[in-house]
């Protein structure tokens, strides 16, 4: 009798139908589909709007809220490809030089602005950005007459500026005044219950440095006192509810979540705080740090990219993916046995609460598998690394001097773009690469061209999603 043969048929989906399916995929899923199917990859490379979504996943970006009717997929793709090519190589195509008055007591960057403080004035210089359609010709320069500020933070999305002033109060204790103002006219911010917030630090030592960070309706003011003491003021700038924290350092993960470094019983740990209710701040998890860092000075690197989709500028073509944000923790060992600086990198999204009571205390032996550590020798000076999304930009000085007497320096970047091709393997300075970590470092170094520095010394750098700001000084 005849045999029945089982046959299999493959039906080929037409390109039109496949395009409809691919249009529905988010960038990461589209990227992974391209990795699995060569036909899909070829089709995606052929169409600009699909190529744009693919490249978003490669460089760790999300599509911005800017209207597609005014900024076509072709324009978005061209700008994105420029970011993909130029940032990892530290290539810049345009330079804009600004002369800061010698009388300025402070120069820094916050939000979309370079600011400098005069005797009785505060100047804000808006930074250009092709990503948000803000060319140099359309940037603004704001000047406000106000008493001298020693710390400034700007949140353009909320039209908010917070400026601090410290002073000697009753009994010699240092007082702190915060001005909570509208960014565009320096009047009281409409959402704030007062234009000022005043409090005592209960410390008599002078203040060496003030830094301010804004996240939603939360503000953290960090005061570094001469002598080594550090205090942090956590404030709801709308209601003016506040509390003091005395951790080595803190960082806002969101408006309702804070990570702090604390030493308890000679053991250093990270503590995850729930700050939703300022009257009832709770510790949700503890992450043990290496025992060798127990005597280290530890600091977080502040990530300046949006920490949520709602924080992206309305004019942005694209923005750093909040889920790809990198957290940087630096450890500087003290004493004669100190052996340089250690930088630890981990995905910021790793730090989240748990409903399992037995998982609230996390040993280093476990979560080190998700970390990377890079070491710097004592002979190398690195200061104030700039964390922007999945990139870390920093200034590196090796202790040698040029013929003019300036310290030699170079600009460096560690790029952790989620799906970018890593061109070189990690060097020996990477002493830990956790087997569970999705981070893969791509490093680049660049000397400053003489046309950029004009013979001046590089003092420090700042970085945003769109700019590297190099502060030059004349050592006379």
GROMACS .gro file of C-alpha atoms in nm:
model
  476
    1UNK     CA    1   0.000   0.000   0.000
    2UNK     CA    2   0.125   0.351  -0.066
    3UNK     CA    3   0.311   0.532   0.211
    4UNK     CA    4   0.202   0.872   0.328
    5UNK     CA    5   0.493   1.115   0.348
    6UNK     CA    6   0.491   1.397   0.601
    7UNK     CA    7   0.598   1.720   0.438
    8UNK     CA    8   0.676   2.061   0.580
    9UNK     CA    9   0.618   2.384   0.402
   10UNK     CA   10   0.763   2.720   0.488
   11UNK     CA   11   0.549   3.017   0.407
   12UNK     CA   12   0.739   3.334   0.329
   13UNK     CA   13   0.585   3.645   0.476
   14UNK     CA   14   0.580   3.929   0.228
   15UNK     CA   15   0.790   4.235   0.300
   16UNK     CA   16   0.477   4.447   0.334
   17UNK     CA   17   0.340   4.227   0.611
   18UNK     CA   18   0.681   4.198   0.775
   19UNK     CA   19   0.715   4.576   0.775
   20UNK     CA   20   0.384   4.609   0.960
   21UNK     CA   21   0.511   4.367   1.225
   22UNK     CA   22   0.849   4.536   1.259
   23UNK     CA   23   0.686   4.877   1.295
   24UNK     CA   24   0.518   4.752   1.613
   25UNK     CA   25   0.842   4.643   1.782
   26UNK     CA   26   1.025   4.858   2.033
   27UNK     CA   27   1.393   4.939   1.956
   28UNK     CA   28   1.545   4.667   2.176
   29UNK     CA   29   1.315   4.394   2.042
   30UNK     CA   30   1.379   4.511   1.687
   31UNK     CA   31   1.754   4.496   1.748
   32UNK     CA   32   1.734   4.140   1.885
   33UNK     CA   33   1.517   4.031   1.594
   34UNK     CA   34   1.779   4.167   1.354
   35UNK     CA   35   2.044   3.966   1.537
   36UNK     CA   36   1.844   3.649   1.483
   37UNK     CA   37   1.724   3.696   1.124
   38UNK     CA   38   1.944   3.822   0.842
   39UNK     CA   39   1.643   3.902   0.626
   40UNK     CA   40   1.499   4.129   0.894
   41UNK     CA   41   1.834   4.304   0.934
   42UNK     CA   42   1.858   4.368   0.560
   43UNK     CA   43   1.506   4.508   0.554
   44UNK     CA   44   1.566   4.731   0.856
   45UNK     CA   45   1.882   4.876   0.699
   46UNK     CA   46   1.681   4.965   0.389
   47UNK     CA   47   1.418   5.183   0.558
   48UNK     CA   48   1.512   5.497   0.750
   49UNK     CA   49   1.246   5.480   1.021
   50UNK     CA   50   1.336   5.119   1.104
   51UNK     CA   51   1.710   5.189   1.089
   52UNK     CA   52   1.652   5.475   1.332
   53UNK     CA   53   1.481   5.244   1.583
   54UNK     CA   54   1.760   4.989   1.542
   55UNK     CA   55   2.031   5.248   1.610
   56UNK     CA   56   1.844   5.374   1.919
   57UNK     CA   57   1.893   5.031   2.074
   58UNK     CA   58   2.259   5.018   1.972
   59UNK     CA   59   2.354   5.341   2.148
   60UNK     CA   60   2.114   5.312   2.442
   61UNK     CA   61   1.870   5.587   2.348
   62UNK     CA   62   1.493   5.629   2.330
   63UNK     CA   63   1.289   5.818   2.075
   64UNK     CA   64   1.216   6.167   2.198
   65UNK     CA   65   0.886   6.354   2.216
   66UNK     CA   66   0.979   6.604   1.941
   67UNK     CA   67   0.712   6.606   1.672
   68UNK     CA   68   0.776   6.377   1.375
   69UNK     CA   69   0.607   6.629   1.147
   70UNK     CA   70   0.886   6.881   1.202
   71UNK     CA   71   1.179   6.642   1.247
   72UNK     CA   72   1.159   6.357   0.996
   73UNK     CA   73   1.302   6.007   1.052
   74UNK     CA   74   1.588   6.099   0.817
   75UNK     CA   75   1.689   6.398   1.030
   76UNK     CA   76   1.659   6.194   1.349
   77UNK     CA   77   1.868   5.916   1.198
   78UNK     CA   78   2.139   6.154   1.077
   79UNK     CA   79   2.174   6.319   1.418
   80UNK     CA   80   2.167   5.983   1.597
   81UNK     CA   81   2.437   5.837   1.370
   82UNK     CA   82   2.649   6.142   1.441
   83UNK     CA   83   2.613   6.080   1.815
   84UNK     CA   84   2.693   5.712   1.765
   85UNK     CA   85   3.013   5.793   1.576
   86UNK     CA   86   3.142   6.102   1.755
   87UNK     CA   87   3.084   6.041   2.126
   88UNK     CA   88   3.282   5.714   2.163
   89UNK     CA   89   3.570   5.873   1.968
   90UNK     CA   90   3.548   6.207   2.152
   91UNK     CA   91   3.520   6.388   1.820
   92UNK     CA   92   3.362   6.730   1.821
   93UNK     CA   93   3.268   6.931   1.516
   94UNK     CA   94   3.212   7.273   1.668
   95UNK     CA   95   3.369   7.483   1.941
   96UNK     CA   96   3.223   7.784   2.116
   97UNK     CA   97   3.444   7.987   2.349
   98UNK     CA   98   3.308   8.196   2.636
   99UNK     CA   99   3.518   8.433   2.843
  100UNK     CA  100   3.436   8.420   3.213
  101UNK     CA  101   3.509   8.733   3.423
  102UNK     CA  102   3.811   8.693   3.650
  103UNK     CA  103   3.591   8.813   3.936
  104UNK     CA  104   3.370   8.503   3.912
  105UNK     CA  105   3.383   8.306   4.235
  106UNK     CA  106   3.232   7.988   4.094
  107UNK     CA  107   3.194   7.836   3.748
  108UNK     CA  108   3.004   7.514   3.684
  109UNK     CA  109   2.734   7.342   3.478
  110UNK     CA  110   2.382   7.237   3.572
  111UNK     CA  111   2.101   7.122   3.347
  112UNK     CA  112   2.131   7.292   3.009
  113UNK     CA  113   2.333   7.586   3.143
  114UNK     CA  114   2.684   7.697   3.218
  115UNK     CA  115   2.666   7.932   3.515
  116UNK     CA  116   2.906   8.161   3.693
  117UNK     CA  117   2.868   8.361   4.011
  118UNK     CA  118   2.979   8.721   4.056
  119UNK     CA  119   2.978   8.938   4.366
  120UNK     CA  120   2.606   9.020   4.347
  121UNK     CA  121   2.501   8.843   4.028
  122UNK     CA  122   2.431   8.504   3.879
  123UNK     CA  123   2.486   8.448   3.506
  124UNK     CA  124   2.331   8.156   3.317
  125UNK     CA  125   2.456   8.073   2.967
  126UNK     CA  126   2.241   7.822   2.780
  127UNK     CA  127   2.432   7.542   2.606
  128UNK     CA  128   2.366   7.454   2.240
  129UNK     CA  129   2.217   7.122   2.131
  130UNK     CA  130   2.140   6.992   1.783
  131UNK     CA  131   1.949   6.706   1.949
  132UNK     CA  132   1.693   6.952   2.088
  133UNK     CA  133   1.709   7.196   1.794
  134UNK     CA  134   1.895   7.464   1.988
  135UNK     CA  135   2.180   7.603   1.775
  136UNK     CA  136   2.429   7.849   1.929
  137UNK     CA  137   2.245   8.142   1.770
  138UNK     CA  138   1.930   8.057   1.968
  139UNK     CA  139   2.081   8.007   2.313
  140UNK     CA  140   1.997   8.249   2.594
  141UNK     CA  141   2.210   8.439   2.844
  142UNK     CA  142   2.028   8.520   3.168
  143UNK     CA  143   2.160   8.745   3.444
  144UNK     CA  144   2.002   8.786   3.786
  145UNK     CA  145   2.106   9.031   4.054
  146UNK     CA  146   2.119   8.833   4.376
  147UNK     CA  147   2.345   8.779   4.674
  148UNK     CA  148   2.641   8.553   4.613
  149UNK     CA  149   2.555   8.186   4.567
  150UNK     CA  150   2.783   7.898   4.658
  151UNK     CA  151   2.576   7.627   4.490
  152UNK     CA  152   2.329   7.620   4.199
  153UNK     CA  153   2.107   7.352   4.045
  154UNK     CA  154   1.882   7.391   3.740
  155UNK     CA  155   1.593   7.178   3.619
  156UNK     CA  156   1.485   7.324   3.285
  157UNK     CA  157   1.187   7.090   3.249
  158UNK     CA  158   1.034   7.227   3.571
  159UNK     CA  159   1.156   7.585   3.505
  160UNK     CA  160   1.329   7.556   3.842
  161UNK     CA  161   1.652   7.699   3.978
  162UNK     CA  162   1.774   7.641   4.334
  163UNK     CA  163   2.061   7.856   4.463
  164UNK     CA  164   2.225   7.819   4.803
  165UNK     CA  165   2.398   8.058   5.037
  166UNK     CA  166   2.578   7.966   5.359
  167UNK     CA  167   2.640   8.214   5.640
  168UNK     CA  168   2.751   8.231   6.001
  169UNK     CA  169   2.448   8.221   6.228
  170UNK     CA  170   2.372   8.221   6.600
  171UNK     CA  171   2.647   8.074   6.816
  172UNK     CA  172   2.881   8.056   6.518
  173UNK     CA  173   2.677   7.776   6.360
  174UNK     CA  174   2.664   7.772   5.982
  175UNK     CA  175   2.323   7.856   5.840
  176UNK     CA  176   2.190   7.754   5.500
  177UNK     CA  177   1.951   7.952   5.282
  178UNK     CA  178   1.802   7.809   4.963
  179UNK     CA  179   1.638   8.028   4.700
  180UNK     CA  180   1.369   7.831   4.516
  181UNK     CA  181   1.293   8.030   4.203
  182UNK     CA  182   1.147   8.031   3.856
  183UNK     CA  183   1.432   7.977   3.611
  184UNK     CA  184   1.312   8.237   3.361
  185UNK     CA  185   1.252   8.538   3.589
  186UNK     CA  186   1.397   8.442   3.931
  187UNK     CA  187   1.062   8.502   4.102
  188UNK     CA  188   0.923   8.251   4.350
  189UNK     CA  189   0.852   7.925   4.175
  190UNK     CA  190   0.472   7.883   4.145
  191UNK     CA  191   0.481   7.532   4.293
  192UNK     CA  192   0.696   7.626   4.592
  193UNK     CA  193   0.528   7.728   4.917
  194UNK     CA  194   0.799   7.989   4.972
  195UNK     CA  195   1.077   8.158   4.777
  196UNK     CA  196   1.324   8.069   5.053
  197UNK     CA  197   1.414   7.781   5.280
  198UNK     CA  198   1.634   7.856   5.583
  199UNK     CA  199   1.786   7.617   5.834
  200UNK     CA  200   2.084   7.568   6.062
  201UNK     CA  201   2.344   7.302   5.990
  202UNK     CA  202   2.431   7.274   6.364
  203UNK     CA  203   2.797   7.279   6.259
  204UNK     CA  204   3.050   7.555   6.331
  205UNK     CA  205   3.322   7.456   6.082
  206UNK     CA  206   3.334   7.659   5.760
  207UNK     CA  207   3.190   7.508   5.443
  208UNK     CA  208   3.439   7.400   5.176
  209UNK     CA  209   3.192   7.303   4.903
  210UNK     CA  210   2.819   7.299   4.832
  211UNK     CA  211   2.652   7.087   4.564
  212UNK     CA  212   2.282   7.058   4.479
  213UNK     CA  213   2.089   6.793   4.285
  214UNK     CA  214   1.722   6.806   4.180
  215UNK     CA  215   1.500   6.508   4.100
  216UNK     CA  216   1.129   6.584   4.063
  217UNK     CA  217   1.011   6.748   4.384
  218UNK     CA  218   1.316   6.635   4.582
  219UNK     CA  219   1.638   6.829   4.630
  220UNK     CA  220   1.959   6.708   4.793
  221UNK     CA  221   2.203   6.973   4.916
  222UNK     CA  222   2.545   6.832   5.007
  223UNK     CA  223   2.767   7.037   5.238
  224UNK     CA  224   3.134   6.942   5.265
  225UNK     CA  225   3.282   7.113   5.570
  226UNK     CA  226   3.648   7.191   5.626
  227UNK     CA  227   3.781   6.908   5.840
  228UNK     CA  228   3.611   6.625   5.651
  229UNK     CA  229   3.252   6.629   5.781
  230UNK     CA  230   2.977   6.591   5.519
  231UNK     CA  231   2.604   6.649   5.568
  232UNK     CA  232   2.317   6.617   5.322
  233UNK     CA  233   1.987   6.804   5.336
  234UNK     CA  234   1.698   6.617   5.174
  235UNK     CA  235   1.420   6.862   5.091
  236UNK     CA  236   1.079   6.855   4.926
  237UNK     CA  237   1.104   7.192   4.754
  238UNK     CA  238   0.727   7.217   4.711
  239UNK     CA  239   0.622   7.158   5.074
  240UNK     CA  240   0.960   7.243   5.238
  241UNK     CA  241   0.961   6.920   5.439
  242UNK     CA  242   1.325   6.839   5.510
  243UNK     CA  243   1.563   6.611   5.697
  244UNK     CA  244   1.939   6.580   5.746
  245UNK     CA  245   2.140   6.275   5.638
  246UNK     CA  246   2.498   6.207   5.748
  247UNK     CA  247   2.597   5.934   5.502
  248UNK     CA  248   2.934   5.961   5.329
  249UNK     CA  249   2.741   6.037   5.011
  250UNK     CA  250   2.390   6.002   4.871
  251UNK     CA  251   2.237   5.992   4.525
  252UNK     CA  252   1.875   6.032   4.414
  253UNK     CA  253   1.768   5.739   4.197
  254UNK     CA  254   1.425   5.899   4.157
  255UNK     CA  255   1.196   6.140   4.341
  256UNK     CA  256   1.111   5.864   4.589
  257UNK     CA  257   1.425   5.652   4.604
  258UNK     CA  258   1.767   5.739   4.743
  259UNK     CA  259   2.092   5.543   4.774
  260UNK     CA  260   2.333   5.626   5.055
  261UNK     CA  261   2.680   5.514   5.167
  262UNK     CA  262   2.702   5.442   5.537
  263UNK     CA  263   2.957   5.282   5.767
  264UNK     CA  264   2.809   5.070   6.047
  265UNK     CA  265   3.025   4.864   6.286
  266UNK     CA  266   3.334   4.906   6.065
  267UNK     CA  267   3.142   4.773   5.764
  268UNK     CA  268   3.067   4.989   5.461
  269UNK     CA  269   2.735   4.936   5.284
  270UNK     CA  270   2.495   5.098   5.040
  271UNK     CA  271   2.146   5.157   5.177
  272UNK     CA  272   1.841   5.193   4.956
  273UNK     CA  273   1.592   5.437   5.111
  274UNK     CA  274   1.224   5.487   5.033
  275UNK     CA  275   1.171   5.864   5.062
  276UNK     CA  276   0.814   5.878   4.934
  277UNK     CA  277   0.695   5.990   5.279
  278UNK     CA  278   0.947   6.236   5.421
  279UNK     CA  279   0.804   6.178   5.770
  280UNK     CA  280   0.868   5.805   5.751
  281UNK     CA  281   1.185   5.738   5.551
  282UNK     CA  282   1.252   5.364   5.544
  283UNK     CA  283   1.553   5.147   5.455
  284UNK     CA  284   1.443   4.894   5.194
  285UNK     CA  285   1.768   4.711   5.118
  286UNK     CA  286   2.133   4.693   5.221
  287UNK     CA  287   2.415   4.615   4.978
  288UNK     CA  288   2.743   4.511   5.138
  289UNK     CA  289   3.060   4.672   4.997
  290UNK     CA  290   3.407   4.511   4.983
  291UNK     CA  291   3.579   4.495   5.323
  292UNK     CA  292   3.893   4.645   5.170
  293UNK     CA  293   3.700   4.971   5.113
  294UNK     CA  294   3.610   5.013   5.482
  295UNK     CA  295   3.863   5.297   5.521
  296UNK     CA  296   3.799   5.459   5.185
  297UNK     CA  297   3.645   5.793   5.101
  298UNK     CA  298   3.353   5.702   4.878
  299UNK     CA  299   3.155   5.919   4.639
  300UNK     CA  300   2.886   5.870   4.377
  301UNK     CA  301   2.912   6.006   4.025
  302UNK     CA  302   2.596   6.207   3.948
  303UNK     CA  303   2.423   6.089   3.632
  304UNK     CA  304   2.290   6.396   3.451
  305UNK     CA  305   2.069   6.216   3.197
  306UNK     CA  306   1.690   6.179   3.248
  307UNK     CA  307   1.602   5.914   3.508
  308UNK     CA  308   1.254   5.863   3.361
  309UNK     CA  309   1.074   5.910   3.031
  310UNK     CA  310   0.878   6.202   3.175
  311UNK     CA  311   1.206   6.388   3.241
  312UNK     CA  312   1.301   6.410   2.873
  313UNK     CA  313   1.282   6.757   2.711
  314UNK     CA  314   0.980   6.803   2.486
  315UNK     CA  315   1.205   6.917   2.200
  316UNK     CA  316   1.442   6.617   2.216
  317UNK     CA  317   1.480   6.402   1.904
  318UNK     CA  318   1.605   6.125   2.132
  319UNK     CA  319   1.744   6.092   2.484
  320UNK     CA  320   1.943   5.849   2.697
  321UNK     CA  321   1.746   5.537   2.787
  322UNK     CA  322   1.671   5.560   3.162
  323UNK     CA  323   1.700   5.181   3.193
  324UNK     CA  324   2.058   5.196   3.058
  325UNK     CA  325   2.182   5.452   3.311
  326UNK     CA  326   2.514   5.361   3.472
  327UNK     CA  327   2.586   5.417   3.840
  328UNK     CA  328   2.944   5.507   3.932
  329UNK     CA  329   3.086   5.469   4.282
  330UNK     CA  330   3.442   5.586   4.350
  331UNK     CA  331   3.657   5.467   4.641
  332UNK     CA  332   3.973   5.653   4.738
  333UNK     CA  333   4.173   5.459   4.993
  334UNK     CA  334   4.332   5.668   5.267
  335UNK     CA  335   4.644   5.626   5.477
  336UNK     CA  336   4.995   5.505   5.388
  337UNK     CA  337   4.863   5.174   5.256
  338UNK     CA  338   4.622   5.340   5.013
  339UNK     CA  339   4.675   5.221   4.657
  340UNK     CA  340   4.500   5.471   4.436
  341UNK     CA  341   4.143   5.511   4.321
  342UNK     CA  342   3.885   5.243   4.244
  343UNK     CA  343   3.578   5.301   4.026
  344UNK     CA  344   3.284   5.063   4.043
  345UNK     CA  345   3.024   5.055   3.763
  346UNK     CA  346   2.682   4.890   3.769
  347UNK     CA  347   2.345   4.939   3.602
  348UNK     CA  348   2.150   5.186   3.814
  349UNK     CA  349   1.835   4.976   3.770
  350UNK     CA  350   1.997   4.701   3.979
  351UNK     CA  351   1.906   4.893   4.295
  352UNK     CA  352   1.539   4.829   4.352
  353UNK     CA  353   1.326   4.711   4.646
  354UNK     CA  354   1.222   4.353   4.705
  355UNK     CA  355   0.923   4.187   4.868
  356UNK     CA  356   1.137   3.895   4.991
  357UNK     CA  357   1.259   3.952   5.346
  358UNK     CA  358   1.555   3.716   5.300
  359UNK     CA  359   1.684   3.923   5.006
  360UNK     CA  360   1.693   4.263   5.174
  361UNK     CA  361   2.055   4.221   5.279
  362UNK     CA  362   2.268   4.157   4.971
  363UNK     CA  363   2.624   4.025   5.023
  364UNK     CA  364   2.909   4.156   4.809
  365UNK     CA  365   2.988   3.800   4.700
  366UNK     CA  366   2.656   3.801   4.512
  367UNK     CA  367   2.612   4.146   4.366
  368UNK     CA  368   2.978   4.186   4.270
  369UNK     CA  369   2.888   3.956   3.978
  370UNK     CA  370   2.692   4.249   3.831
  371UNK     CA  371   2.976   4.502   3.875
  372UNK     CA  372   3.286   4.622   3.695
  373UNK     CA  373   3.582   4.778   3.876
  374UNK     CA  374   3.851   4.994   3.719
  375UNK     CA  375   4.165   5.092   3.913
  376UNK     CA  376   4.375   5.406   3.883
  377UNK     CA  377   4.729   5.420   4.027
  378UNK     CA  378   4.840   5.689   4.271
  379UNK     CA  379   5.039   5.857   3.993
  380UNK     CA  380   4.722   5.930   3.793
  381UNK     CA  381   4.493   6.214   3.898
  382UNK     CA  382   4.128   6.187   3.798
  383UNK     CA  383   3.871   6.427   3.933
  384UNK     CA  384   3.494   6.470   3.922
  385UNK     CA  385   3.396   6.209   3.659
  386UNK     CA  386   3.092   6.309   3.454
  387UNK     CA  387   2.826   6.039   3.417
  388UNK     CA  388   2.580   6.090   3.131
  389UNK     CA  389   2.344   5.800   3.065
  390UNK     CA  390   2.568   5.504   2.979
  391UNK     CA  391   2.884   5.714   2.933
  392UNK     CA  392   3.148   5.831   3.181
  393UNK     CA  393   3.369   6.121   3.074
  394UNK     CA  394   3.664   6.232   3.284
  395UNK     CA  395   3.982   6.440   3.285
  396UNK     CA  396   4.303   6.247   3.342
  397UNK     CA  397   4.635   6.399   3.453
  398UNK     CA  398   4.955   6.194   3.479
  399UNK     CA  399   5.158   6.435   3.692
  400UNK     CA  400   5.395   6.547   3.415
  401UNK     CA  401   5.420   6.907   3.297
  402UNK     CA  402   5.444   7.079   2.961
  403UNK     CA  403   5.712   7.329   2.861
  404UNK     CA  404   5.476   7.604   2.980
  405UNK     CA  405   5.458   7.448   3.325
  406UNK     CA  406   5.101   7.317   3.292
  407UNK     CA  407   5.003   6.968   3.399
  408UNK     CA  408   4.951   6.745   3.098
  409UNK     CA  409   4.597   6.620   3.069
  410UNK     CA  410   4.378   6.424   2.834
  411UNK     CA  411   4.008   6.365   2.792
  412UNK     CA  412   3.886   6.010   2.845
  413UNK     CA  413   3.557   5.828   2.804
  414UNK     CA  414   3.420   5.490   2.906
  415UNK     CA  415   3.122   5.410   2.686
  416UNK     CA  416   2.879   5.140   2.802
  417UNK     CA  417   2.631   5.173   2.515
  418UNK     CA  418   2.424   4.854   2.555
  419UNK     CA  419   2.463   4.704   2.208
  420UNK     CA  420   2.757   4.891   2.059
  421UNK     CA  421   3.050   4.700   1.917
  422UNK     CA  422   3.346   4.694   2.157
  423UNK     CA  423   3.651   4.778   1.947
  424UNK     CA  424   3.922   4.690   2.201
  425UNK     CA  425   3.932   4.439   2.488
  426UNK     CA  426   3.946   4.574   2.846
  427UNK     CA  427   4.294   4.665   2.972
  428UNK     CA  428   4.457   4.538   3.290
  429UNK     CA  429   4.315   4.834   3.480
  430UNK     CA  430   3.982   4.649   3.484
  431UNK     CA  431   4.034   4.433   3.791
  432UNK     CA  432   3.678   4.301   3.806
  433UNK     CA  433   3.433   4.225   3.526
  434UNK     CA  434   3.133   4.053   3.680
  435UNK     CA  435   3.012   3.754   3.483
  436UNK     CA  436   2.648   3.865   3.523
  437UNK     CA  437   2.708   4.226   3.422
  438UNK     CA  438   2.567   4.341   3.086
  439UNK     CA  439   2.816   4.630   3.082
  440UNK     CA  440   3.102   4.614   2.832
  441UNK     CA  441   3.348   4.905   2.846
  442UNK     CA  442   3.463   5.081   2.532
  443UNK     CA  443   3.744   5.325   2.619
  444UNK     CA  444   3.885   5.618   2.426
  445UNK     CA  445   4.142   5.883   2.519
  446UNK     CA  446   4.213   6.209   2.341
  447UNK     CA  447   4.468   6.483   2.386
  448UNK     CA  448   4.339   6.840   2.370
  449UNK     CA  449   4.432   7.010   2.042
  450UNK     CA  450   4.638   7.331   2.083
  451UNK     CA  451   4.366   7.518   1.893
  452UNK     CA  452   4.122   7.422   2.168
  453UNK     CA  453   4.333   7.518   2.469
  454UNK     CA  454   4.516   7.817   2.312
  455UNK     CA  455   4.809   7.752   2.543
  456UNK     CA  456   4.596   7.761   2.859
  457UNK     CA  457   4.585   7.495   3.129
  458UNK     CA  458   4.287   7.261   3.150
  459UNK     CA  459   4.143   7.302   3.499
  460UNK     CA  460   3.844   7.067   3.483
  461UNK     CA  461   3.568   6.945   3.255
  462UNK     CA  462   3.191   6.903   3.264
  463UNK     CA  463   2.971   6.700   3.031
  464UNK     CA  464   2.605   6.690   2.930
  465UNK     CA  465   2.417   6.478   2.678
  466UNK     CA  466   2.526   6.720   2.406
  467UNK     CA  467   2.842   6.899   2.518
  468UNK     CA  468   3.181   6.869   2.679
  469UNK     CA  469   3.265   7.190   2.865
  470UNK     CA  470   3.637   7.248   2.917
  471UNK     CA  471   3.734   7.510   3.176
  472UNK     CA  472   4.068   7.671   3.089
  473UNK     CA  473   4.277   7.889   3.320
  474UNK     CA  474   4.584   8.103   3.279
  475UNK     CA  475   4.847   8.030   3.543
  476UNK     CA  476   5.048   8.351   3.562
   0.00000   0.00000   0.00000
